[in-house]
mmCIF file of C-alpha atoms in Angstrom:
data_model
loop_
_atom_site.group_PDB
_atom_site.id
_atom_site.type_symbol
_atom_site.label_atom_id
_atom_site.label_comp_id
_atom_site.label_asym_id
_atom_site.label_seq_id
_atom_site.Cartn_x
_atom_site.Cartn_y
_atom_site.Cartn_z
ATOM 1 C CA MET A 1 -0.099 -0.277 0.041
ATOM 2 C CA ARG A 2 1.079 3.515 -0.831
ATOM 3 C CA ILE A 3 1.439 5.139 2.729
ATOM 4 C CA PRO A 4 3.379 8.512 3.314
ATOM 5 C CA TYR A 5 5.735 8.685 6.343
ATOM 6 C CA THR A 6 5.369 12.059 8.040
ATOM 7 C CA GLY A 7 7.824 11.841 10.885
ATOM 8 C CA PRO A 8 10.742 13.911 10.675
ATOM 9 C CA LEU A 9 13.840 12.570 8.520
ATOM 10 C CA PRO A 10 17.259 12.326 9.930
ATOM 11 C CA PRO A 11 20.171 14.325 8.704
ATOM 12 C CA PRO A 12 22.074 12.462 5.807
ATOM 13 C CA ILE A 13 24.840 10.249 6.674
ATOM 14 C CA ILE A 14 27.824 10.627 4.345
ATOM 15 C CA ILE A 15 29.569 7.336 3.366
ATOM 16 C CA PRO A 16 32.235 7.046 2.973
ATOM 17 C CA PRO A 17 33.242 10.736 4.408
ATOM 18 C CA SER A 18 34.983 11.163 1.239
ATOM 19 C CA ALA A 19 31.604 11.259 -0.582
ATOM 20 C CA ASN A 20 30.937 14.918 0.558
ATOM 21 C CA THR A 21 32.243 16.360 -2.336
ATOM 22 C CA PRO A 22 30.981 15.767 -6.290
ATOM 23 C CA ALA A 23 34.133 14.092 -6.893
ATOM 24 C CA GLY A 24 33.979 12.028 -3.861
ATOM 25 C CA ALA A 25 30.582 11.027 -4.568
ATOM 26 C CA THR A 26 31.380 9.969 -7.908
ATOM 27 C CA HIS A 27 34.221 7.761 -7.000
ATOM 28 C CA ALA A 28 32.132 6.230 -4.361
ATOM 29 C CA LEU A 29 29.381 5.478 -6.378
ATOM 30 C CA SER A 30 31.540 4.304 -9.170
ATOM 31 C CA GLN A 31 33.103 1.708 -6.337
ATOM 32 C CA LEU A 32 29.480 0.524 -5.710
ATOM 33 C CA LEU A 33 28.255 -0.015 -9.238
ATOM 34 C CA SER A 34 31.345 -1.579 -10.734
ATOM 35 C CA THR A 35 30.406 -5.064 -12.056
ATOM 36 C CA ARG A 36 33.776 -6.438 -11.657
ATOM 37 C CA SER A 37 34.341 -9.229 -9.018
ATOM 38 C CA ASP A 38 37.429 -9.163 -6.949
ATOM 39 C CA ASN A 39 39.499 -11.067 -9.588
ATOM 40 C CA GLY A 40 38.835 -8.228 -11.924
ATOM 41 C CA ARG A 41 36.592 -10.304 -14.284
ATOM 42 C CA GLN A 42 33.060 -8.881 -15.369
ATOM 43 C CA ASP A 43 30.476 -10.506 -13.351
ATOM 44 C CA GLU A 44 26.947 -10.502 -14.769
ATOM 45 C CA SER A 45 25.399 -11.423 -11.249
ATOM 46 C CA ASN A 46 27.152 -8.549 -9.799
ATOM 47 C CA LYS A 47 24.522 -5.815 -11.335
ATOM 48 C CA THR A 48 22.333 -3.145 -9.346
ATOM 49 C CA VAL A 49 18.884 -2.408 -9.395
ATOM 50 C CA LEU A 50 17.913 1.315 -9.326
ATOM 51 C CA LEU A 51 15.171 2.734 -7.208
ATOM 52 C CA THR A 52 14.153 6.292 -8.283
ATOM 53 C CA GLY A 53 11.915 8.837 -6.616
ATOM 54 C CA ALA A 54 10.404 12.281 -7.210
ATOM 55 C CA GLY A 55 14.162 14.062 -6.634
ATOM 56 C CA ILE A 56 15.362 12.584 -9.736
ATOM 57 C CA SER A 57 12.550 14.486 -12.069
ATOM 58 C CA VAL A 58 13.091 18.092 -10.311
ATOM 59 C CA ALA A 59 15.467 19.096 -12.957
ATOM 60 C CA SER A 60 12.864 18.381 -15.569
ATOM 61 C CA GLY A 61 10.610 21.089 -14.018
ATOM 62 C CA LEU A 62 8.514 18.906 -11.722
ATOM 63 C CA ALA A 63 7.704 19.375 -8.025
ATOM 64 C CA ASP A 64 8.798 16.772 -5.412
ATOM 65 C CA TYR A 65 7.657 16.170 -2.056
ATOM 66 C CA ARG A 66 10.487 16.711 0.463
ATOM 67 C CA GLY A 67 13.282 18.422 -1.202
ATOM 68 C CA THR A 68 14.417 22.307 -0.721
ATOM 69 C CA GLY A 69 11.763 23.264 -2.824
ATOM 70 C CA GLY A 70 9.644 20.398 -2.080
ATOM 71 C CA THR A 71 5.642 20.667 -1.404
ATOM 72 C CA TYR A 72 6.070 19.450 1.851
ATOM 73 C CA THR A 73 8.974 22.099 2.715
ATOM 74 C CA LEU A 74 7.002 25.016 1.479
ATOM 75 C CA ASN A 75 3.386 24.085 2.331
ATOM 76 C CA LYS A 76 3.222 22.388 5.467
ATOM 77 C CA THR A 77 -0.755 21.977 5.391
ATOM 78 C CA TYR A 78 -0.272 20.056 2.067
ATOM 79 C CA ARG A 79 -2.389 16.949 1.955
ATOM 80 C CA PRO A 80 -2.600 14.660 -0.985
ATOM 81 C CA ILE A 81 -6.064 13.204 -1.830
ATOM 82 C CA TYR A 82 -6.462 9.692 -0.728
ATOM 83 C CA TYR A 83 -7.988 6.731 -2.560
ATOM 84 C CA ASN A 84 -11.391 6.103 -0.626
ATOM 85 C CA GLU A 85 -11.858 9.970 -0.799
ATOM 86 C CA PHE A 86 -11.564 9.980 -4.454
ATOM 87 C CA ILE A 87 -13.764 6.907 -5.118
ATOM 88 C CA SER A 88 -16.514 7.787 -2.726
ATOM 89 C CA ASN A 89 -16.814 11.778 -3.256
ATOM 90 C CA HIS A 90 -17.841 13.410 -6.512
ATOM 91 C CA GLU A 91 -16.996 16.726 -5.011
ATOM 92 C CA ALA A 92 -13.345 15.601 -4.408
ATOM 93 C CA ARG A 93 -13.108 14.230 -7.961
ATOM 94 C CA LYS A 94 -14.010 17.475 -9.024
ATOM 95 C CA ARG A 95 -11.304 19.117 -7.165
ATOM 96 C CA TYR A 96 -8.924 16.675 -7.903
ATOM 97 C CA TRP A 97 -9.649 16.680 -11.836
ATOM 98 C CA ALA A 98 -9.781 20.530 -12.131
ATOM 99 C CA ARG A 99 -5.975 20.935 -10.340
ATOM 100 C CA SER A 100 -4.991 17.685 -12.537
ATOM 101 C CA PHE A 101 -6.159 19.617 -15.746
ATOM 102 C CA LEU A 102 -4.218 22.578 -15.066
ATOM 103 C CA GLY A 103 -1.151 20.625 -14.167
ATOM 104 C CA TRP A 104 -1.294 18.043 -17.116
ATOM 105 C CA THR A 105 0.035 20.866 -19.598
ATOM 106 C CA ASN A 106 3.220 21.331 -17.795
ATOM 107 C CA LEU A 107 3.893 17.466 -17.002
ATOM 108 C CA ASN A 108 3.014 16.518 -20.586
ATOM 109 C CA ARG A 109 5.861 18.799 -22.003
ATOM 110 C CA ALA A 110 8.278 17.943 -19.682
ATOM 111 C CA ARG A 111 11.061 15.824 -20.742
ATOM 112 C CA PRO A 112 13.609 13.507 -19.151
ATOM 113 C CA ASN A 113 16.840 15.145 -17.819
ATOM 114 C CA ASP A 114 20.435 14.269 -17.691
ATOM 115 C CA ALA A 115 19.948 11.775 -14.815
ATOM 116 C CA HIS A 116 17.440 9.789 -16.829
ATOM 117 C CA PHE A 117 19.762 9.468 -19.903
ATOM 118 C CA ALA A 118 22.560 8.664 -17.354
ATOM 119 C CA VAL A 119 20.378 5.640 -16.258
ATOM 120 C CA LYS A 120 20.063 4.614 -19.844
ATOM 121 C CA HIS A 121 23.745 4.521 -20.439
ATOM 122 C CA LEU A 122 24.333 2.688 -17.023
ATOM 123 C CA GLY A 123 21.835 -0.052 -18.610
ATOM 124 C CA GLU A 124 23.803 -0.097 -21.986
ATOM 125 C CA MET A 125 26.909 -0.829 -20.044
ATOM 126 C CA GLY A 126 25.450 -3.717 -18.276
ATOM 127 C CA ILE A 127 25.708 -2.024 -14.868
ATOM 128 C CA LEU A 128 21.993 -2.089 -14.128
ATOM 129 C CA SER A 129 19.497 -5.062 -14.189
ATOM 130 C CA SER A 130 16.389 -2.929 -13.938
ATOM 131 C CA VAL A 131 14.726 0.027 -12.700
ATOM 132 C CA ILE A 132 11.986 0.356 -10.075
ATOM 133 C CA THR A 133 10.571 3.896 -10.010
ATOM 134 C CA GLN A 134 8.088 5.479 -7.451
ATOM 135 C CA ASN A 135 7.541 8.266 -10.289
ATOM 136 C CA VAL A 136 4.008 8.396 -12.369
ATOM 137 C CA ASP A 137 5.784 10.802 -15.057
ATOM 138 C CA SER A 138 6.884 7.748 -17.544
ATOM 139 C CA PHE A 139 10.235 9.534 -17.873
ATOM 140 C CA HIS A 140 12.237 6.286 -17.337
ATOM 141 C CA SER A 141 10.210 4.469 -20.126
ATOM 142 C CA MET A 142 10.944 7.640 -22.408
ATOM 143 C CA ALA A 143 14.492 7.488 -21.642
ATOM 144 C CA HIS A 144 15.565 4.026 -21.799
ATOM 145 C CA PRO A 145 12.694 1.916 -23.152
ATOM 146 C CA GLY A 146 15.267 -1.003 -23.654
ATOM 147 C CA LEU A 147 15.896 -1.239 -19.707
ATOM 148 C CA ALA A 148 13.139 -3.122 -17.743
ATOM 149 C CA THR A 149 11.345 -0.433 -15.396
ATOM 150 C CA VAL A 150 8.781 -1.530 -12.890
ATOM 151 C CA GLU A 151 6.345 1.543 -12.254
ATOM 152 C CA LEU A 152 5.573 0.826 -8.624
ATOM 153 C CA HIS A 153 2.918 3.605 -8.375
ATOM 154 C CA GLY A 154 1.621 3.496 -11.715
ATOM 155 C CA TYR A 155 1.738 6.069 -14.524
ATOM 156 C CA LEU A 156 -0.386 9.329 -15.332
ATOM 157 C CA ARG A 157 -0.089 8.770 -19.176
ATOM 158 C CA SER A 158 -3.403 6.918 -18.833
ATOM 159 C CA LEU A 159 -6.765 6.688 -16.723
ATOM 160 C CA VAL A 160 -8.352 3.326 -15.746
ATOM 161 C CA CYS A 161 -12.025 3.014 -14.656
ATOM 162 C CA ILE A 162 -12.861 1.917 -11.325
ATOM 163 C CA HIS A 163 -15.644 -0.370 -12.490
ATOM 164 C CA CYS A 164 -14.896 -1.766 -15.837
ATOM 165 C CA HIS A 165 -10.961 -1.475 -15.497
ATOM 166 C CA ASN A 166 -10.452 -0.332 -19.126
ATOM 167 C CA GLU A 167 -7.473 2.289 -19.982
ATOM 168 C CA LEU A 168 -7.968 5.438 -21.493
ATOM 169 C CA PRO A 169 -5.283 7.914 -23.003
ATOM 170 C CA ARG A 170 -4.808 10.859 -20.776
ATOM 171 C CA TYR A 171 -4.763 13.185 -24.019
ATOM 172 C CA GLU A 172 -8.334 12.054 -24.940
ATOM 173 C CA PHE A 173 -9.439 12.867 -21.253
ATOM 174 C CA GLN A 174 -7.814 16.016 -21.152
ATOM 175 C CA ASN A 175 -9.445 16.989 -24.461
ATOM 176 C CA SER A 176 -12.833 16.029 -22.946
ATOM 177 C CA LEU A 177 -12.241 18.116 -19.872
ATOM 178 C CA SER A 178 -11.455 21.256 -22.008
ATOM 179 C CA SER A 179 -14.701 20.698 -23.887
ATOM 180 C CA LEU A 180 -16.680 20.511 -20.634
ATOM 181 C CA ASN A 181 -15.073 23.441 -18.595
ATOM 182 C CA PRO A 182 -14.312 26.282 -21.453
ATOM 183 C CA SER A 183 -13.979 28.622 -18.702
ATOM 184 C CA TRP A 184 -11.233 26.776 -17.041
ATOM 185 C CA ALA A 185 -9.855 26.143 -20.519
ATOM 186 C CA ALA A 186 -9.505 29.864 -20.978
ATOM 187 C CA PHE A 187 -7.717 30.439 -17.684
ATOM 188 C CA LEU A 188 -5.241 27.710 -18.573
ATOM 189 C CA GLU A 189 -4.672 29.429 -21.963
ATOM 190 C CA GLU A 190 -4.242 32.799 -19.988
ATOM 191 C CA MET A 191 -1.621 31.060 -17.433
ATOM 192 C CA LEU A 192 0.234 29.546 -20.315
ATOM 193 C CA ALA A 193 0.238 32.928 -22.109
ATOM 194 C CA VAL A 194 1.826 34.929 -19.263
ATOM 195 C CA GLY A 195 4.419 32.246 -18.612
ATOM 196 C CA ALA A 196 3.008 30.781 -15.432
ATOM 197 C CA PHE A 197 4.391 27.187 -16.047
ATOM 198 C CA ASP A 198 7.686 28.173 -17.468
ATOM 199 C CA SER A 199 9.717 28.605 -14.354
ATOM 200 C CA GLU A 200 10.735 25.652 -12.335
ATOM 201 C CA ASN A 201 10.903 27.692 -9.341
ATOM 202 C CA PRO A 202 8.003 27.019 -7.176
ATOM 203 C CA GLU A 203 8.240 30.626 -5.485
ATOM 204 C CA GLU A 204 7.943 32.007 -8.873
ATOM 205 C CA ARG A 205 4.930 30.027 -9.645
ATOM 206 C CA ARG A 206 3.239 31.052 -6.329
ATOM 207 C CA ALA A 207 3.652 34.829 -7.206
ATOM 208 C CA LYS A 208 1.655 34.007 -10.396
ATOM 209 C CA GLY A 209 -1.105 32.252 -8.371
ATOM 210 C CA LEU A 210 -0.212 28.882 -8.796
ATOM 211 C CA LYS A 211 0.997 26.187 -6.431
ATOM 212 C CA SER A 212 2.645 23.249 -7.989
ATOM 213 C CA ASN A 213 2.695 20.176 -6.463
ATOM 214 C CA PRO A 214 3.828 16.462 -7.213
ATOM 215 C CA ASP A 215 1.839 14.041 -9.774
ATOM 216 C CA GLY A 216 0.810 16.983 -11.955
ATOM 217 C CA ASP A 217 -1.184 18.868 -9.418
ATOM 218 C CA VAL A 218 -1.786 22.500 -9.409
ATOM 219 C CA ASP A 219 -3.411 24.573 -6.896
ATOM 220 C CA VAL A 220 -5.226 27.900 -7.517
ATOM 221 C CA PRO A 221 -6.437 29.101 -4.070
ATOM 222 C CA ASN A 222 -10.011 29.948 -3.820
ATOM 223 C CA ALA A 223 -10.748 28.730 -7.204
ATOM 224 C CA PRO A 224 -14.412 27.470 -7.893
ATOM 225 C CA TYR A 225 -13.458 23.682 -8.019
ATOM 226 C CA THR A 226 -17.082 22.554 -7.747
ATOM 227 C CA THR A 227 -17.939 24.017 -11.122
ATOM 228 C CA PHE A 228 -15.831 21.567 -12.643
ATOM 229 C CA ARG A 229 -17.107 18.755 -14.738
ATOM 230 C CA TYR A 230 -15.558 15.535 -15.845
ATOM 231 C CA PRO A 231 -16.617 12.762 -18.443
ATOM 232 C CA ALA A 232 -17.799 9.170 -17.762
ATOM 233 C CA CYS A 233 -15.927 6.200 -18.837
ATOM 234 C CA PRO A 234 -16.909 5.648 -22.571
ATOM 235 C CA THR A 235 -16.841 1.936 -22.119
ATOM 236 C CA CYS A 236 -19.256 1.805 -19.181
ATOM 237 C CA LEU A 237 -21.351 4.624 -20.879
ATOM 238 C CA GLN A 238 -21.906 2.250 -23.999
ATOM 239 C CA THR A 239 -22.239 -0.871 -21.847
ATOM 240 C CA PRO A 240 -22.912 -0.372 -18.113
ATOM 241 C CA PRO A 241 -21.032 -3.250 -16.366
ATOM 242 C CA ILE A 242 -21.973 -5.955 -13.462
ATOM 243 C CA LEU A 243 -21.330 -4.434 -10.060
ATOM 244 C CA ALA A 244 -19.880 -6.319 -7.214
ATOM 245 C CA ASP A 245 -23.377 -6.716 -5.768
ATOM 246 C CA GLY A 246 -24.535 -8.489 -9.136
ATOM 247 C CA THR A 247 -26.395 -5.749 -10.269
ATOM 248 C CA ARG A 248 -25.929 -3.626 -13.361
ATOM 249 C CA GLY A 249 -24.539 -0.224 -12.865
ATOM 250 C CA LYS A 250 -25.776 2.757 -14.634
ATOM 251 C CA VAL A 251 -24.023 5.539 -16.067
ATOM 252 C CA LYS A 252 -25.755 9.029 -16.368
ATOM 253 C CA VAL A 253 -24.521 12.063 -18.166
ATOM 254 C CA ASP A 254 -25.882 15.491 -18.727
ATOM 255 C CA ASN A 255 -26.267 16.974 -22.006
ATOM 256 C CA ASP A 256 -22.881 17.953 -22.528
ATOM 257 C CA GLY A 257 -21.431 14.432 -21.575
ATOM 258 C CA ALA A 258 -20.252 15.101 -18.038
ATOM 259 C CA TRP A 259 -20.508 12.572 -15.472
ATOM 260 C CA SER A 260 -23.706 12.791 -13.262
ATOM 261 C CA GLU A 261 -23.975 11.924 -9.421
ATOM 262 C CA THR A 262 -26.692 9.678 -10.005
ATOM 263 C CA SER A 263 -24.416 7.298 -11.882
ATOM 264 C CA THR A 264 -23.482 4.107 -9.877
ATOM 265 C CA ALA A 265 -20.415 3.520 -12.596
ATOM 266 C CA GLY A 266 -18.284 4.772 -14.981
ATOM 267 C CA VAL A 267 -15.894 6.597 -12.652
ATOM 268 C CA LEU A 268 -12.285 7.231 -14.168
ATOM 269 C CA LYS A 269 -9.195 7.610 -11.991
ATOM 270 C CA PRO A 270 -5.520 8.333 -12.992
ATOM 271 C CA ALA A 271 -3.799 5.127 -13.623
ATOM 272 C CA VAL A 272 -1.654 5.996 -10.647
ATOM 273 C CA VAL A 273 -1.557 4.147 -6.977
ATOM 274 C CA MET A 274 -3.192 6.919 -4.821
ATOM 275 C CA PHE A 275 -2.232 7.396 -1.125
ATOM 276 C CA GLY A 276 -3.980 4.678 0.759
ATOM 277 C CA GLU A 277 -4.396 2.321 -2.460
ATOM 278 C CA SER A 278 -2.877 -1.076 -2.495
ATOM 279 C CA ILE A 279 -0.323 -1.883 -5.318
ATOM 280 C CA ALA A 280 -1.714 -4.295 -7.629
ATOM 281 C CA THR A 281 0.049 -7.937 -6.573
ATOM 282 C CA PRO A 282 1.796 -8.342 -10.211
ATOM 283 C CA VAL A 283 3.597 -4.951 -9.906
ATOM 284 C CA LYS A 284 4.365 -5.820 -6.176
ATOM 285 C CA SER A 285 5.824 -9.340 -7.264
ATOM 286 C CA ALA A 286 7.991 -7.630 -10.125
ATOM 287 C CA ALA A 287 9.402 -5.245 -7.771
ATOM 288 C CA GLU A 288 10.265 -7.770 -5.247
ATOM 289 C CA GLU A 289 11.872 -10.110 -8.005
ATOM 290 C CA ALA A 290 13.738 -7.186 -9.227
ATOM 291 C CA ILE A 291 15.331 -6.708 -5.513
ATOM 292 C CA ASP A 292 16.122 -10.482 -5.407
ATOM 293 C CA GLY A 293 17.837 -10.987 -8.647
ATOM 294 C CA ALA A 294 20.133 -8.003 -8.036
ATOM 295 C CA ALA A 295 23.417 -8.011 -6.224
ATOM 296 C CA LYS A 296 23.084 -4.343 -5.036
ATOM 297 C CA VAL A 297 20.557 -1.501 -4.777
ATOM 298 C CA LEU A 298 21.201 2.067 -5.666
ATOM 299 C CA VAL A 299 18.143 4.705 -4.319
ATOM 300 C CA VAL A 300 18.291 7.915 -6.356
ATOM 301 C CA GLY A 301 16.046 11.051 -5.734
ATOM 302 C CA SER A 302 13.877 9.345 -2.832
ATOM 303 C CA SER A 303 13.683 10.068 1.169
ATOM 304 C CA LEU A 304 11.916 6.428 1.132
ATOM 305 C CA ALA A 305 9.115 8.351 2.893
ATOM 306 C CA THR A 306 6.631 5.828 1.146
ATOM 307 C CA TYR A 307 6.448 2.471 2.968
ATOM 308 C CA SER A 308 6.276 0.637 -0.597
ATOM 309 C CA ALA A 309 9.604 1.834 -1.501
ATOM 310 C CA TRP A 310 11.085 1.567 1.918
ATOM 311 C CA ARG A 311 10.323 -2.052 2.510
ATOM 312 C CA LEU A 312 11.816 -2.892 -0.712
ATOM 313 C CA VAL A 313 15.423 -1.370 0.388
ATOM 314 C CA LYS A 314 14.828 -3.033 3.885
ATOM 315 C CA LYS A 315 14.299 -6.363 2.024
ATOM 316 C CA ALA A 316 17.703 -5.999 0.420
ATOM 317 C CA LYS A 317 19.527 -4.983 3.622
ATOM 318 C CA GLN A 318 18.111 -8.231 4.980
ATOM 319 C CA GLN A 319 19.543 -9.973 2.112
ATOM 320 C CA GLY A 320 23.019 -8.807 2.857
ATOM 321 C CA LYS A 321 23.063 -6.515 -0.315
ATOM 322 C CA PRO A 322 25.214 -3.387 -0.437
ATOM 323 C CA ILE A 323 23.134 -0.145 -0.492
ATOM 324 C CA GLY A 324 23.640 3.063 -2.164
ATOM 325 C CA ILE A 325 21.583 6.219 -1.907
ATOM 326 C CA LEU A 326 22.145 9.494 -3.813
ATOM 327 C CA ASN A 327 19.519 11.878 -2.349
ATOM 328 C CA LEU A 328 19.434 15.639 -1.293
ATOM 329 C CA GLY A 329 18.284 15.308 2.203
ATOM 330 C CA GLY A 330 17.415 12.798 4.827
ATOM 331 C CA VAL A 331 16.254 9.395 4.077
ATOM 332 C CA ARG A 332 13.643 7.461 6.198
ATOM 333 C CA GLY A 333 15.846 4.831 8.309
ATOM 334 C CA GLU A 334 19.137 5.345 6.314
ATOM 335 C CA GLU A 335 21.096 4.784 9.562
ATOM 336 C CA THR A 336 19.989 1.169 9.616
ATOM 337 C CA PHE A 337 21.395 0.784 6.162
ATOM 338 C CA TYR A 338 24.696 1.324 7.030
ATOM 339 C CA ALA A 339 25.247 0.178 10.564
ATOM 340 C CA ASP A 340 27.584 -2.661 9.654
ATOM 341 C CA VAL A 341 29.633 -0.762 6.950
ATOM 342 C CA THR A 342 33.234 -0.949 8.036
ATOM 343 C CA PRO A 343 35.161 2.384 8.386
ATOM 344 C CA GLY A 344 37.351 1.388 5.278
ATOM 345 C CA ASN A 345 34.700 1.045 2.990
ATOM 346 C CA SER A 346 35.363 3.029 -0.207
ATOM 347 C CA GLY A 347 31.824 2.767 -1.362
ATOM 348 C CA ARG A 348 31.589 -0.997 -2.648
ATOM 349 C CA LEU A 349 29.989 -2.028 0.517
ATOM 350 C CA GLY A 350 27.583 1.000 0.426
ATOM 351 C CA THR A 351 27.465 4.550 0.001
ATOM 352 C CA ARG A 352 25.391 7.440 0.849
ATOM 353 C CA CYS A 353 25.862 10.911 -1.022
ATOM 354 C CA ASN A 354 23.912 14.260 -0.513
ATOM 355 C CA GLN A 355 24.385 15.487 -4.090
ATOM 356 C CA SER A 356 22.292 16.136 -6.957
ATOM 357 C CA ALA A 357 21.325 13.021 -9.271
ATOM 358 C CA THR A 358 21.332 15.293 -12.491
ATOM 359 C CA LYS A 359 24.831 16.362 -11.692
ATOM 360 C CA ILE A 360 26.433 13.112 -10.209
ATOM 361 C CA LEU A 361 24.885 10.304 -12.575
ATOM 362 C CA PRO A 362 26.402 11.797 -15.701
ATOM 363 C CA MET A 363 29.922 12.054 -13.964
ATOM 364 C CA VAL A 364 29.449 8.363 -12.906
ATOM 365 C CA VAL A 365 28.694 7.504 -16.303
ATOM 366 C CA GLN A 366 31.930 9.211 -17.827
ATOM 367 C CA ARG A 367 33.902 7.606 -14.892
ATOM 368 C CA LEU A 368 32.786 4.084 -15.479
ATOM 369 C CA HIS A 369 33.307 4.752 -19.358
ATOM 370 C CA ARG A 370 37.063 6.030 -18.833
ATOM 371 C CA ARG A 371 37.576 2.759 -16.786
ATOM 372 C CA ALA A 372 36.039 0.500 -19.279
ATOM 373 C CA GLU A 373 38.170 2.081 -22.058
ATOM 374 C CA GLU A 374 41.271 1.812 -20.006
ATOM 375 C CA GLU A 375 40.653 -1.848 -19.171
ATOM 376 C CA GLN A 376 40.161 -2.545 -22.904
ATOM 377 C CA ARG A 377 43.235 -0.846 -23.704
ATOM 378 C CA VAL A 378 45.366 -2.787 -21.332
ATOM 379 C CA GLY A 379 43.715 -6.063 -22.452
ATOM 380 C CA GLU A 380 44.430 -5.058 -26.176
ATOM 381 C CA GLU A 381 48.070 -4.502 -25.349
ATOM 382 C CA VAL A 382 48.359 -7.834 -23.440
ATOM 383 C CA LEU A 383 46.988 -9.675 -26.606
ATOM 384 C CA ARG A 384 49.626 -8.099 -28.582
ATOM 385 C CA ASP A 385 52.532 -8.869 -26.367
ATOM 386 C CA VAL A 386 51.156 -12.513 -26.048
ATOM 387 C CA GLU A 387 50.356 -13.063 -30.025
ATOM 388 C CA PRO A 388 54.173 -13.255 -31.207
ATOM 389 C CA TYR A 389 54.643 -16.181 -29.021
ATOM 390 C CA GLU A 390 51.652 -17.999 -29.816
ATOM 391 C CA SER A 391 52.435 -17.390 -33.565
ATOM 392 C CA THR A 392 56.078 -18.655 -33.329
ATOM 393 C CA PRO A 393 56.252 -22.178 -34.981
ATOM 394 C CA THR A 394 57.567 -24.910 -32.385
ATOM 395 C CA ARG A 395 60.722 -26.646 -33.669
ATOM 396 C CA THR A 396 60.866 -30.506 -33.868
ATOM 397 C CA SER A 397 63.734 -32.438 -32.997
ATOM 398 C CA PRO A 398 65.445 -34.434 -36.273
#
């Protein structure tokens, strides 16, 4: 289940102590990620699974939760919508979809950043086995479609009906929202015209009357959310589903096609795991298998404040696997992940870096590339030295 941790986070522990600079962090992470065994040979069983959070997408212009400019840092009263509230409350859905309607434009035009493409390169180098992401922005699948990715908390690119379970592309839904809410669509165009979404700085967006939150949520204080309308599931509208009690559901819409409160089916929700909602068993199993199948875990851009992610790292630690964390700010329970790491550790037994992923991961890729090129050069020189001896004909006695 996706449950947020609201307690205070500890200050970051830097391991090894030399990882307190970008160069030191790059070295320590390179040590952790190396797929070389103790005898210097490539070890395919020594790969790392990456676990990412909202912090890796901040450089793409998206809000995070607990970073220096995060929602919980700047807005102490922020509370995300919970699953039970969404499925049971028509007014709550109006508010959610109005804010999502405004936030989707910025999320849809945002793109993966250098950290995501560094992940791609690490996958191509054979260093990563897979990625588990808590993010719902689809940036990992955009940046590295060839590297297996488990989207632990779902994705915003689609919607899913809570009754018939069919999916609907978000762009189709967004167009319907525009048609049903012309005044809101005009307001959105006005905000785009004045550049309200151009800045990545949350304070600048607030000055323009907007509060940007994670997962494509934009709050406009005192906005008339109750006037917002949203469409019904087109599949349920055409063929009302059989409900859990055995009766056939009914889907009613107004003259414009907006979902009516007299309906008992046809409610669409984002294809994300909302707070308080259980993660689907296949997704949960895929994430656990990714942990079981890797030799190490590297956490990037996550405070592990959500239990569904924290428990995966705890599982890896219980299996005796080295843990790496690259995150700005504290991480839930991080002291327990490094309690048994020896003082002389250079990073291979575990590392904790309080640095920017967008800056450090590309540096790690460059360092590992140079190491691989140097090893290849040395190997070729050894082969050239050996070949003359192997090609010399052996004399036989008369």
